[in-house]
mmCIF file with all atom_site columns, C-alpha atoms and ligand atoms in Angstrom:
data_model
loop_
_atom_site.group_PDB
_atom_site.id
_atom_site.type_symbol
_atom_site.label_atom_id
_atom_site.label_alt_id
_atom_site.label_comp_id
_atom_site.label_asym_id
_atom_site.label_entity_id
_atom_site.label_seq_id
_atom_site.pdbx_PDB_ins_code
_atom_site.Cartn_x
_atom_site.Cartn_y
_atom_site.Cartn_z
_atom_site.occupancy
_atom_site.B_iso_or_equiv
_atom_site.pdbx_formal_charge
_atom_site.auth_seq_id
_atom_site.auth_comp_id
_atom_site.auth_asym_id
_atom_site.auth_atom_id
_atom_site.pdbx_PDB_model_num
ATOM   1   C CA  . MET A 1 1   ? -43.008 136.729 102.691 1.00 79.00 ? 1   MET A CA  1
ATOM   2   C CA  . GLU A 1 2   ? -45.805 138.361 104.703 1.00 82.00 ? 2   GLU A CA  1
ATOM   3   C CA  . GLU A 1 3   ? -48.189 138.687 101.752 1.00 84.00 ? 3   GLU A CA  1
ATOM   4   C CA  . LYS A 1 4   ? -47.202 135.497 100.014 1.00 87.00 ? 4   LYS A CA  1
ATOM   5   C CA  . PHE A 1 5   ? -47.841 133.348 103.093 1.00 88.00 ? 5   PHE A CA  1
ATOM   6   C CA  . GLY A 1 6   ? -50.573 135.437 104.733 1.00 90.00 ? 6   GLY A CA  1
ATOM   7   C CA  . LEU A 1 7   ? -48.523 135.965 107.887 1.00 95.00 ? 7   LEU A CA  1
ATOM   8   C CA  . LYS A 1 8   ? -47.923 139.044 110.027 1.00 96.00 ? 8   LYS A CA  1
ATOM   9   C CA  . ALA A 1 9   ? -44.223 139.898 110.453 1.00 95.00 ? 9   ALA A CA  1
ATOM   10  C CA  . LEU A 1 10  ? -43.214 141.158 113.896 1.00 96.00 ? 10  LEU A CA  1
ATOM   11  C CA  . SER A 1 11  ? -39.752 142.370 114.821 1.00 96.00 ? 11  SER A CA  1
ATOM   12  C CA  . THR A 1 12  ? -39.116 142.582 118.554 1.00 97.00 ? 12  THR A CA  1
ATOM   13  C CA  . GLY A 1 13  ? -36.293 145.076 117.918 1.00 95.00 ? 13  GLY A CA  1
ATOM   14  C CA  . GLU A 1 14  ? -38.680 147.290 115.946 1.00 93.00 ? 14  GLU A CA  1
ATOM   15  C CA  . MET A 1 15  ? -41.341 147.063 118.666 1.00 95.00 ? 15  MET A CA  1
ATOM   16  C CA  . LEU A 1 16  ? -38.769 148.105 121.261 1.00 96.00 ? 16  LEU A CA  1
ATOM   17  C CA  . ARG A 1 17  ? -37.412 150.968 119.141 1.00 93.00 ? 17  ARG A CA  1
ATOM   18  C CA  . THR A 1 18  ? -40.976 152.306 118.801 1.00 93.00 ? 18  THR A CA  1
ATOM   19  C CA  . ALA A 1 19  ? -41.380 152.062 122.586 1.00 95.00 ? 19  ALA A CA  1
ATOM   20  C CA  . VAL A 1 20  ? -38.123 154.011 123.042 1.00 94.00 ? 20  VAL A CA  1
ATOM   21  C CA  . GLU A 1 21  ? -39.209 156.705 120.565 1.00 93.00 ? 21  GLU A CA  1
ATOM   22  C CA  . GLU A 1 22  ? -42.613 157.020 122.201 1.00 96.00 ? 22  GLU A CA  1
ATOM   23  C CA  . LYS A 1 23  ? -40.986 157.085 125.647 1.00 96.00 ? 23  LYS A CA  1
ATOM   24  C CA  . THR A 1 24  ? -43.345 154.460 127.031 1.00 94.00 ? 24  THR A CA  1
ATOM   25  C CA  . LYS A 1 25  ? -42.560 152.817 130.388 1.00 93.00 ? 25  LYS A CA  1
ATOM   26  C CA  . ILE A 1 26  ? -40.953 149.864 128.590 1.00 93.00 ? 26  ILE A CA  1
ATOM   27  C CA  . GLY A 1 27  ? -39.082 152.219 126.248 1.00 94.00 ? 27  GLY A CA  1
ATOM   28  C CA  . ILE A 1 28  ? -37.541 154.153 129.115 1.00 94.00 ? 28  ILE A CA  1
ATOM   29  C CA  . ARG A 1 29  ? -36.564 150.900 130.831 1.00 93.00 ? 29  ARG A CA  1
ATOM   30  C CA  . VAL A 1 30  ? -34.781 149.386 127.809 1.00 94.00 ? 30  VAL A CA  1
ATOM   31  C CA  . GLU A 1 31  ? -33.241 152.398 126.066 1.00 94.00 ? 31  GLU A CA  1
ATOM   32  C CA  . GLU A 1 32  ? -29.752 152.161 127.561 1.00 93.00 ? 32  GLU A CA  1
ATOM   33  C CA  . ARG A 1 33  ? -29.451 148.420 127.147 1.00 93.00 ? 33  ARG A CA  1
ATOM   34  C CA  . MET A 1 34  ? -30.466 148.611 123.500 1.00 93.00 ? 34  MET A CA  1
ATOM   35  C CA  . ALA A 1 35  ? -28.036 151.426 122.704 1.00 90.00 ? 35  ALA A CA  1
ATOM   36  C CA  . SER A 1 36  ? -25.144 149.371 124.089 1.00 91.00 ? 36  SER A CA  1
ATOM   37  C CA  . GLY A 1 37  ? -26.300 146.228 122.285 1.00 90.00 ? 37  GLY A CA  1
ATOM   38  C CA  . ASP A 1 38  ? -27.330 144.287 125.409 1.00 93.00 ? 38  ASP A CA  1
ATOM   39  C CA  . LEU A 1 39  ? -30.387 142.073 125.391 1.00 95.00 ? 39  LEU A CA  1
ATOM   40  C CA  . VAL A 1 40  ? -33.425 143.274 127.319 1.00 96.00 ? 40  VAL A CA  1
ATOM   41  C CA  . PRO A 1 41  ? -34.897 141.110 130.147 1.00 96.00 ? 41  PRO A CA  1
ATOM   42  C CA  . ASP A 1 42  ? -36.522 137.823 129.110 1.00 97.00 ? 42  ASP A CA  1
ATOM   43  C CA  . ASP A 1 43  ? -39.820 138.258 130.981 1.00 95.00 ? 43  ASP A CA  1
ATOM   44  C CA  . LEU A 1 44  ? -40.340 141.710 129.490 1.00 95.00 ? 44  LEU A CA  1
ATOM   45  C CA  . ILE A 1 45  ? -39.820 140.560 125.906 1.00 96.00 ? 45  ILE A CA  1
ATOM   46  C CA  . VAL A 1 46  ? -41.949 137.408 126.244 1.00 96.00 ? 46  VAL A CA  1
ATOM   47  C CA  . ALA A 1 47  ? -44.813 139.418 127.745 1.00 95.00 ? 47  ALA A CA  1
ATOM   48  C CA  . MET A 1 48  ? -44.524 141.959 124.931 1.00 95.00 ? 48  MET A CA  1
ATOM   49  C CA  . VAL A 1 49  ? -44.641 139.275 122.195 1.00 96.00 ? 49  VAL A CA  1
ATOM   50  C CA  . ALA A 1 50  ? -47.490 137.382 123.912 1.00 95.00 ? 50  ALA A CA  1
ATOM   51  C CA  . GLU A 1 51  ? -49.587 140.532 124.140 1.00 94.00 ? 51  GLU A CA  1
ATOM   52  C CA  . ARG A 1 52  ? -48.914 141.455 120.512 1.00 95.00 ? 52  ARG A CA  1
ATOM   53  C CA  . ILE A 1 53  ? -49.728 138.095 118.936 1.00 94.00 ? 53  ILE A CA  1
ATOM   54  C CA  . GLU A 1 54  ? -53.126 138.075 120.594 1.00 93.00 ? 54  GLU A CA  1
ATOM   55  C CA  . GLU A 1 55  ? -54.163 141.004 118.409 1.00 94.00 ? 55  GLU A CA  1
ATOM   56  C CA  . LEU A 1 56  ? -56.490 140.335 115.460 1.00 92.00 ? 56  LEU A CA  1
ATOM   57  C CA  . ASP A 1 57  ? -53.957 140.936 112.686 1.00 94.00 ? 57  ASP A CA  1
ATOM   58  C CA  . CYS A 1 58  ? -51.920 137.953 113.961 1.00 93.00 ? 58  CYS A CA  1
ATOM   59  C CA  . ALA A 1 59  ? -54.801 135.476 113.844 1.00 91.00 ? 59  ALA A CA  1
ATOM   60  C CA  . SER A 1 60  ? -53.563 133.601 110.765 1.00 91.00 ? 60  SER A CA  1
ATOM   61  C CA  . GLY A 1 61  ? -49.981 133.300 111.991 1.00 93.00 ? 61  GLY A CA  1
ATOM   62  C CA  . VAL A 1 62  ? -46.818 135.340 112.528 1.00 95.00 ? 62  VAL A CA  1
ATOM   63  C CA  . ILE A 1 63  ? -43.202 135.538 111.444 1.00 96.00 ? 63  ILE A CA  1
ATOM   64  C CA  . LEU A 1 64  ? -41.081 136.471 114.456 1.00 97.00 ? 64  LEU A CA  1
ATOM   65  C CA  . ASP A 1 65  ? -37.881 138.365 113.700 1.00 96.00 ? 65  ASP A CA  1
ATOM   66  C CA  . GLY A 1 66  ? -35.395 138.591 116.561 1.00 96.00 ? 66  GLY A CA  1
ATOM   67  C CA  . PHE A 1 67  ? -37.278 136.376 119.001 1.00 97.00 ? 67  PHE A CA  1
ATOM   68  C CA  . PRO A 1 68  ? -36.624 134.176 120.927 1.00 97.00 ? 68  PRO A CA  1
ATOM   69  C CA  . ARG A 1 69  ? -32.998 135.053 121.604 1.00 97.00 ? 69  ARG A CA  1
ATOM   70  C CA  . THR A 1 70  ? -32.306 133.046 124.798 1.00 97.00 ? 70  THR A CA  1
ATOM   71  C CA  . LEU A 1 71  ? -33.174 129.543 125.972 1.00 97.00 ? 71  LEU A CA  1
ATOM   72  C CA  . SER A 1 72  ? -35.283 130.971 128.731 1.00 97.00 ? 72  SER A CA  1
ATOM   73  C CA  . GLN A 1 73  ? -37.326 133.027 126.228 1.00 97.00 ? 73  GLN A CA  1
ATOM   74  C CA  . ALA A 1 74  ? -37.762 129.928 124.044 1.00 96.00 ? 74  ALA A CA  1
ATOM   75  C CA  . ARG A 1 75  ? -38.977 127.824 126.978 1.00 96.00 ? 75  ARG A CA  1
ATOM   76  C CA  . MET A 1 76  ? -41.386 130.473 128.253 1.00 96.00 ? 76  MET A CA  1
ATOM   77  C CA  . PHE A 1 77  ? -42.732 130.993 124.737 1.00 96.00 ? 77  PHE A CA  1
ATOM   78  C CA  . ASP A 1 78  ? -43.102 127.241 124.225 1.00 94.00 ? 78  ASP A CA  1
ATOM   79  C CA  . GLU A 1 79  ? -45.244 127.015 127.358 1.00 95.00 ? 79  GLU A CA  1
ATOM   80  C CA  . TYR A 1 80  ? -47.292 129.985 126.284 1.00 95.00 ? 80  TYR A CA  1
ATOM   81  C CA  . LEU A 1 81  ? -47.982 128.414 122.861 1.00 94.00 ? 81  LEU A CA  1
ATOM   82  C CA  . ALA A 1 82  ? -48.796 124.994 124.317 1.00 94.00 ? 82  ALA A CA  1
ATOM   83  C CA  . GLU A 1 83  ? -51.303 126.521 126.770 1.00 94.00 ? 83  GLU A CA  1
ATOM   84  C CA  . ARG A 1 84  ? -53.129 128.114 123.834 1.00 91.00 ? 84  ARG A CA  1
ATOM   85  C CA  . GLY A 1 85  ? -52.935 125.128 121.498 1.00 91.00 ? 85  GLY A CA  1
ATOM   86  C CA  . MET A 1 86  ? -50.586 126.988 119.158 1.00 90.00 ? 86  MET A CA  1
ATOM   87  C CA  . ALA A 1 87  ? -47.357 125.705 117.657 1.00 89.00 ? 87  ALA A CA  1
ATOM   88  C CA  . LEU A 1 88  ? -44.097 126.939 116.244 1.00 93.00 ? 88  LEU A CA  1
ATOM   89  C CA  . ASN A 1 89  ? -43.773 125.399 112.784 1.00 93.00 ? 89  ASN A CA  1
ATOM   90  C CA  . LEU A 1 90  ? -40.439 126.596 111.477 1.00 96.00 ? 90  LEU A CA  1
ATOM   91  C CA  . VAL A 1 91  ? -37.244 128.296 112.647 1.00 97.00 ? 91  VAL A CA  1
ATOM   92  C CA  . ILE A 1 92  ? -34.947 129.687 109.951 1.00 97.00 ? 92  ILE A CA  1
ATOM   93  C CA  . LEU A 1 93  ? -31.253 130.027 110.706 1.00 96.00 ? 93  LEU A CA  1
ATOM   94  C CA  . PHE A 1 94  ? -29.534 132.682 108.574 1.00 96.00 ? 94  PHE A CA  1
ATOM   95  C CA  . GLU A 1 95  ? -25.978 131.421 108.209 1.00 96.00 ? 95  GLU A CA  1
ATOM   96  C CA  . ALA A 1 96  ? -23.411 134.196 107.777 1.00 95.00 ? 96  ALA A CA  1
ATOM   97  C CA  . ASP A 1 97  ? -19.911 134.845 109.026 1.00 94.00 ? 97  ASP A CA  1
ATOM   98  C CA  . ASP A 1 98  ? -19.352 137.402 111.750 1.00 96.00 ? 98  ASP A CA  1
ATOM   99  C CA  . GLU A 1 99  ? -17.112 139.838 109.868 1.00 95.00 ? 99  GLU A CA  1
ATOM   100 C CA  . ALA A 1 100 ? -19.556 139.988 106.943 1.00 93.00 ? 100 ALA A CA  1
ATOM   101 C CA  . MET A 1 101 ? -22.321 140.762 109.455 1.00 94.00 ? 101 MET A CA  1
ATOM   102 C CA  . VAL A 1 102 ? -20.279 143.601 110.998 1.00 96.00 ? 102 VAL A CA  1
ATOM   103 C CA  . LYS A 1 103 ? -19.851 145.151 107.519 1.00 95.00 ? 103 LYS A CA  1
ATOM   104 C CA  . ARG A 1 104 ? -23.470 144.650 106.527 1.00 93.00 ? 104 ARG A CA  1
ATOM   105 C CA  . ILE A 1 105 ? -25.035 145.924 109.725 1.00 95.00 ? 105 ILE A CA  1
ATOM   106 C CA  . SER A 1 106 ? -22.653 148.861 110.266 1.00 96.00 ? 106 SER A CA  1
ATOM   107 C CA  . GLY A 1 107 ? -23.316 150.127 106.725 1.00 96.00 ? 107 GLY A CA  1
ATOM   108 C CA  . ARG A 1 108 ? -27.091 149.986 106.730 1.00 95.00 ? 108 ARG A CA  1
ATOM   109 C CA  . PHE A 1 109 ? -29.488 152.912 106.961 1.00 97.00 ? 109 PHE A CA  1
ATOM   110 C CA  . SER A 1 110 ? -33.073 153.605 105.964 1.00 96.00 ? 110 SER A CA  1
ATOM   111 C CA  . CYS A 1 111 ? -35.305 156.338 104.632 1.00 97.00 ? 111 CYS A CA  1
ATOM   112 C CA  . ALA A 1 112 ? -36.878 158.239 107.541 1.00 95.00 ? 112 ALA A CA  1
ATOM   113 C CA  . ARG A 1 113 ? -40.090 158.721 105.559 1.00 96.00 ? 113 ARG A CA  1
ATOM   114 C CA  . CYS A 1 114 ? -40.901 155.351 103.932 1.00 96.00 ? 114 CYS A CA  1
ATOM   115 C CA  . GLY A 1 115 ? -38.494 152.996 105.723 1.00 93.00 ? 115 GLY A CA  1
ATOM   116 C CA  . GLU A 1 116 ? -36.776 151.719 102.545 1.00 96.00 ? 116 GLU A CA  1
ATOM   117 C CA  . GLY A 1 117 ? -33.487 150.060 103.536 1.00 95.00 ? 117 GLY A CA  1
ATOM   118 C CA  . TYR A 1 118 ? -30.090 151.019 102.059 1.00 96.00 ? 118 TYR A CA  1
ATOM   119 C CA  . HIS A 1 119 ? -26.418 150.195 102.542 1.00 95.00 ? 119 HIS A CA  1
ATOM   120 C CA  . ASP A 1 120 ? -23.382 152.490 102.170 1.00 96.00 ? 120 ASP A CA  1
ATOM   121 C CA  . VAL A 1 121 ? -21.610 150.044 99.840  1.00 93.00 ? 121 VAL A CA  1
ATOM   122 C CA  . ASN A 1 122 ? -24.036 147.305 98.760  1.00 88.00 ? 122 ASN A CA  1
ATOM   123 C CA  . LYS A 1 123 ? -27.144 149.365 98.076  1.00 92.00 ? 123 LYS A CA  1
ATOM   124 C CA  . PRO A 1 124 ? -26.695 153.163 98.059  1.00 96.00 ? 124 PRO A CA  1
ATOM   125 C CA  . PRO A 1 125 ? -29.631 155.255 96.740  1.00 97.00 ? 125 PRO A CA  1
ATOM   126 C CA  . ASP A 1 126 ? -29.433 155.926 92.950  1.00 97.00 ? 126 ASP A CA  1
ATOM   127 C CA  . ARG A 1 127 ? -29.107 159.662 93.680  1.00 97.00 ? 127 ARG A CA  1
ATOM   128 C CA  . GLU A 1 128 ? -27.016 160.429 96.727  1.00 95.00 ? 128 GLU A CA  1
ATOM   129 C CA  . GLY A 1 129 ? -29.144 161.721 99.587  1.00 96.00 ? 129 GLY A CA  1
ATOM   130 C CA  . VAL A 1 130 ? -32.495 160.997 97.890  1.00 97.00 ? 130 VAL A CA  1
ATOM   131 C CA  . CYS A 1 131 ? -34.685 157.951 98.552  1.00 98.00 ? 131 CYS A CA  1
ATOM   132 C CA  . ASP A 1 132 ? -35.299 155.884 95.376  1.00 97.00 ? 132 ASP A CA  1
ATOM   133 C CA  . ILE A 1 133 ? -38.819 155.036 96.478  1.00 97.00 ? 133 ILE A CA  1
ATOM   134 C CA  . CYS A 1 134 ? -40.382 158.189 97.924  1.00 98.00 ? 134 CYS A CA  1
ATOM   135 C CA  . GLY A 1 135 ? -37.879 160.965 97.158  1.00 97.00 ? 135 GLY A CA  1
ATOM   136 C CA  . GLY A 1 136 ? -37.363 161.593 100.888 1.00 97.00 ? 136 GLY A CA  1
ATOM   137 C CA  . ARG A 1 137 ? -34.137 163.325 101.882 1.00 97.00 ? 137 ARG A CA  1
ATOM   138 C CA  . ARG A 1 138 ? -33.849 162.300 105.503 1.00 97.00 ? 138 ARG A CA  1
ATOM   139 C CA  . PHE A 1 139 ? -32.289 158.996 106.452 1.00 97.00 ? 139 PHE A CA  1
ATOM   140 C CA  . ARG A 1 140 ? -31.868 157.166 109.748 1.00 95.00 ? 140 ARG A CA  1
ATOM   141 C CA  . ARG A 1 141 ? -29.166 154.982 111.146 1.00 95.00 ? 141 ARG A CA  1
ATOM   142 C CA  . ARG A 1 142 ? -29.780 152.852 114.243 1.00 91.00 ? 142 ARG A CA  1
ATOM   143 C CA  . ALA A 1 143 ? -27.777 153.900 117.305 1.00 88.00 ? 143 ALA A CA  1
ATOM   144 C CA  . ASP A 1 144 ? -26.634 150.279 117.752 1.00 91.00 ? 144 ASP A CA  1
ATOM   145 C CA  . ASP A 1 145 ? -25.513 149.759 114.137 1.00 94.00 ? 145 ASP A CA  1
ATOM   146 C CA  . ASN A 1 146 ? -21.843 150.666 114.637 1.00 94.00 ? 146 ASN A CA  1
ATOM   147 C CA  . PRO A 1 147 ? -18.959 148.155 114.422 1.00 95.00 ? 147 PRO A CA  1
ATOM   148 C CA  . GLU A 1 148 ? -18.212 148.097 118.166 1.00 95.00 ? 148 GLU A CA  1
ATOM   149 C CA  . THR A 1 149 ? -21.824 147.488 119.221 1.00 94.00 ? 149 THR A CA  1
ATOM   150 C CA  . VAL A 1 150 ? -22.401 144.986 116.417 1.00 95.00 ? 150 VAL A CA  1
ATOM   151 C CA  . ARG A 1 151 ? -19.390 142.945 117.653 1.00 96.00 ? 151 ARG A CA  1
ATOM   152 C CA  . HIS A 1 152 ? -20.867 143.015 121.153 1.00 94.00 ? 152 HIS A CA  1
ATOM   153 C CA  . ARG A 1 153 ? -24.263 141.874 119.791 1.00 94.00 ? 153 ARG A CA  1
ATOM   154 C CA  . LEU A 1 154 ? -22.541 139.029 117.938 1.00 96.00 ? 154 LEU A CA  1
ATOM   155 C CA  . GLU A 1 155 ? -20.784 137.908 121.147 1.00 96.00 ? 155 GLU A CA  1
ATOM   156 C CA  . ASP A 1 156 ? -24.169 137.843 122.865 1.00 94.00 ? 156 ASP A CA  1
ATOM   157 C CA  . TYR A 1 157 ? -25.551 135.901 119.939 1.00 96.00 ? 157 TYR A CA  1
ATOM   158 C CA  . HIS A 1 158 ? -22.898 133.187 120.246 1.00 96.00 ? 158 HIS A CA  1
ATOM   159 C CA  . VAL A 1 159 ? -23.284 132.848 124.023 1.00 97.00 ? 159 VAL A CA  1
ATOM   160 C CA  . GLN A 1 160 ? -27.016 133.326 124.520 1.00 96.00 ? 160 GLN A CA  1
ATOM   161 C CA  . THR A 1 161 ? -28.750 132.580 121.220 1.00 97.00 ? 161 THR A CA  1
ATOM   162 C CA  . GLU A 1 162 ? -26.672 129.861 119.547 1.00 96.00 ? 162 GLU A CA  1
ATOM   163 C CA  . PRO A 1 163 ? -27.697 127.245 122.175 1.00 96.00 ? 163 PRO A CA  1
ATOM   164 C CA  . LEU A 1 164 ? -31.219 127.612 120.795 1.00 96.00 ? 164 LEU A CA  1
ATOM   165 C CA  . LEU A 1 165 ? -30.136 125.832 117.628 1.00 96.00 ? 165 LEU A CA  1
ATOM   166 C CA  . LEU A 1 166 ? -29.910 122.522 119.467 1.00 96.00 ? 166 LEU A CA  1
ATOM   167 C CA  . PHE A 1 167 ? -33.253 123.194 121.181 1.00 96.00 ? 167 PHE A CA  1
ATOM   168 C CA  . PHE A 1 168 ? -34.992 123.773 117.840 1.00 96.00 ? 168 PHE A CA  1
ATOM   169 C CA  . ARG A 1 169 ? -33.077 121.019 116.021 1.00 96.00 ? 169 ARG A CA  1
ATOM   170 C CA  . GLU A 1 170 ? -34.329 118.532 118.614 1.00 96.00 ? 170 GLU A CA  1
ATOM   171 C CA  . LYS A 1 171 ? -37.869 119.735 118.016 1.00 94.00 ? 171 LYS A CA  1
ATOM   172 C CA  . GLY A 1 172 ? -37.356 119.094 114.292 1.00 95.00 ? 172 GLY A CA  1
ATOM   173 C CA  . VAL A 1 173 ? -38.275 122.649 113.223 1.00 96.00 ? 173 VAL A CA  1
ATOM   174 C CA  . LEU A 1 174 ? -34.867 124.083 112.284 1.00 97.00 ? 174 LEU A CA  1
ATOM   175 C CA  . GLU A 1 175 ? -33.919 124.892 108.662 1.00 97.00 ? 175 GLU A CA  1
ATOM   176 C CA  . SER A 1 176 ? -30.888 126.862 107.451 1.00 96.00 ? 176 SER A CA  1
ATOM   177 C CA  . VAL A 1 177 ? -30.458 129.315 104.594 1.00 97.00 ? 177 VAL A CA  1
ATOM   178 C CA  . ASP A 1 178 ? -27.243 130.758 103.202 1.00 96.00 ? 178 ASP A CA  1
ATOM   179 C CA  . ALA A 1 179 ? -27.369 134.398 104.279 1.00 94.00 ? 179 ALA A CA  1
ATOM   180 C CA  . MET A 1 180 ? -24.097 135.097 102.444 1.00 93.00 ? 180 MET A CA  1
ATOM   181 C CA  . ALA A 1 181 ? -25.923 134.656 99.130  1.00 92.00 ? 181 ALA A CA  1
ATOM   182 C CA  . ASP A 1 182 ? -27.310 137.701 97.305  1.00 87.00 ? 182 ASP A CA  1
ATOM   183 C CA  . ILE A 1 183 ? -30.745 139.022 98.274  1.00 85.00 ? 183 ILE A CA  1
ATOM   184 C CA  . GLU A 1 184 ? -32.718 137.393 95.401  1.00 90.00 ? 184 GLU A CA  1
ATOM   185 C CA  . GLN A 1 185 ? -31.139 133.988 96.010  1.00 94.00 ? 185 GLN A CA  1
ATOM   186 C CA  . LEU A 1 186 ? -31.775 134.267 99.758  1.00 93.00 ? 186 LEU A CA  1
ATOM   187 C CA  . GLU A 1 187 ? -35.436 135.151 99.162  1.00 92.00 ? 187 GLU A CA  1
ATOM   188 C CA  . LEU A 1 188 ? -35.837 132.083 96.949  1.00 94.00 ? 188 LEU A CA  1
ATOM   189 C CA  . GLU A 1 189 ? -34.268 129.859 99.599  1.00 95.00 ? 189 GLU A CA  1
ATOM   190 C CA  . MET A 1 190 ? -36.550 131.288 102.288 1.00 95.00 ? 190 MET A CA  1
ATOM   191 C CA  . GLU A 1 191 ? -39.617 130.775 100.136 1.00 94.00 ? 191 GLU A CA  1
ATOM   192 C CA  . SER A 1 192 ? -38.667 127.202 99.458  1.00 95.00 ? 192 SER A CA  1
ATOM   193 C CA  . VAL A 1 193 ? -38.171 126.295 103.157 1.00 95.00 ? 193 VAL A CA  1
ATOM   194 C CA  . MET A 1 194 ? -41.442 128.028 104.021 1.00 94.00 ? 194 MET A CA  1
ATOM   195 C CA  . GLU A 1 195 ? -43.332 126.285 101.231 1.00 93.00 ? 195 GLU A CA  1
ATOM   196 C CA  . ALA A 1 196 ? -41.978 122.928 102.391 1.00 91.00 ? 196 ALA A CA  1
ATOM   197 C CA  . THR A 1 197 ? -43.320 123.450 105.930 1.00 85.00 ? 197 THR A CA  1
HETATM 198 P P1  . LIG B 2 .   ? -32.849 143.808 116.534 1.00 77.12 ? 1   LIG B P1  1
HETATM 199 O O1  . LIG B 2 .   ? -33.623 144.880 115.845 1.00 77.12 ? 1   LIG B O1  1
HETATM 200 O O2  . LIG B 2 .   ? -33.484 142.460 116.409 1.00 77.12 ? 1   LIG B O2  1
HETATM 201 O O3  . LIG B 2 .   ? -31.403 143.803 116.133 1.00 77.12 ? 1   LIG B O3  1
HETATM 202 O O4  . LIG B 2 .   ? -32.884 144.158 118.097 1.00 77.12 ? 1   LIG B O4  1
HETATM 203 C C1  . LIG B 2 .   ? -32.341 145.372 118.590 1.00 77.12 ? 1   LIG B C1  1
HETATM 204 C C2  . LIG B 2 .   ? -32.153 145.303 120.089 1.00 77.12 ? 1   LIG B C2  1
HETATM 205 O O5  . LIG B 2 .   ? -33.428 145.092 120.729 1.00 77.12 ? 1   LIG B O5  1
HETATM 206 C C3  . LIG B 2 .   ? -31.292 144.155 120.603 1.00 77.12 ? 1   LIG B C3  1
HETATM 207 O O6  . LIG B 2 .   ? -29.900 144.450 120.537 1.00 77.12 ? 1   LIG B O6  1
HETATM 208 C C4  . LIG B 2 .   ? -31.798 144.028 122.042 1.00 77.12 ? 1   LIG B C4  1
HETATM 209 O O7  . LIG B 2 .   ? -31.319 145.076 122.851 1.00 77.12 ? 1   LIG B O7  1
HETATM 210 C C5  . LIG B 2 .   ? -33.299 144.245 121.866 1.00 77.12 ? 1   LIG B C5  1
HETATM 211 N N1  . LIG B 2 .   ? -34.001 142.960 121.568 1.00 77.12 ? 1   LIG B N1  1
HETATM 212 C C6  . LIG B 2 .   ? -34.721 142.667 120.438 1.00 77.12 ? 1   LIG B C6  1
HETATM 213 N N2  . LIG B 2 .   ? -35.232 141.428 120.509 1.00 77.12 ? 1   LIG B N2  1
HETATM 214 C C7  . LIG B 2 .   ? -34.847 140.911 121.701 1.00 77.12 ? 1   LIG B C7  1
HETATM 215 C C8  . LIG B 2 .   ? -35.038 139.659 122.368 1.00 77.12 ? 1   LIG B C8  1
HETATM 216 N N3  . LIG B 2 .   ? -35.749 138.672 121.811 1.00 77.12 ? 1   LIG B N3  1
HETATM 217 N N4  . LIG B 2 .   ? -34.502 139.498 123.606 1.00 77.12 ? 1   LIG B N4  1
HETATM 218 C C9  . LIG B 2 .   ? -33.788 140.477 124.193 1.00 77.12 ? 1   LIG B C9  1
HETATM 219 N N5  . LIG B 2 .   ? -33.533 141.671 123.620 1.00 77.12 ? 1   LIG B N5  1
HETATM 220 C C10 . LIG B 2 .   ? -34.065 141.906 122.385 1.00 77.12 ? 1   LIG B C10 1
#
């Protein structure tokens, strides 16, 4: 979607994992919370996103993955955008049931060299232990991608993030896609809601 729509994709989870790996001040502060699946503080995450989207590569627009996750983040971000004459055009809700999410997330892993994503059951590499794309033989699994932590993250989602749906619905920017569909179908649905915006 990045190339097709000329947007820069930013994942707040990815930004935080890099901070943890690089042992930055923020990384040290959030490491424990992330490992147990807790959300990190609102002001920290909003400041991090605000700083990042001011960089040049975000000038023609961004896709935010994993942000905002609480009403307070959404309100702070709204203010930030309004002050700069920017707007949020579209929010995509990925509809999926919780147990399917536990299975999907707990089974995923990626190539440590090129980042290609895999799944134990749904998308194993063609040759066991070897990346299809780059031939790498080392893989990574996120510390928080285990069934217990995923269930905890889903609870947080229902309590802290689901209320955002009403907030965005009232703004008229919310669209849903069926995240239970297969990957190709889901990509088509995403493209069509993005094209319509
Ligand atoms: P993700 O990669 O989106 O699943 O995020 C991984 C972890 O990073 C989450 O479980 C939180 O600990 C933290 N995180 C990412 N985005 C946010 C956010 N918007 N607000 C609070 N915590 C976040």
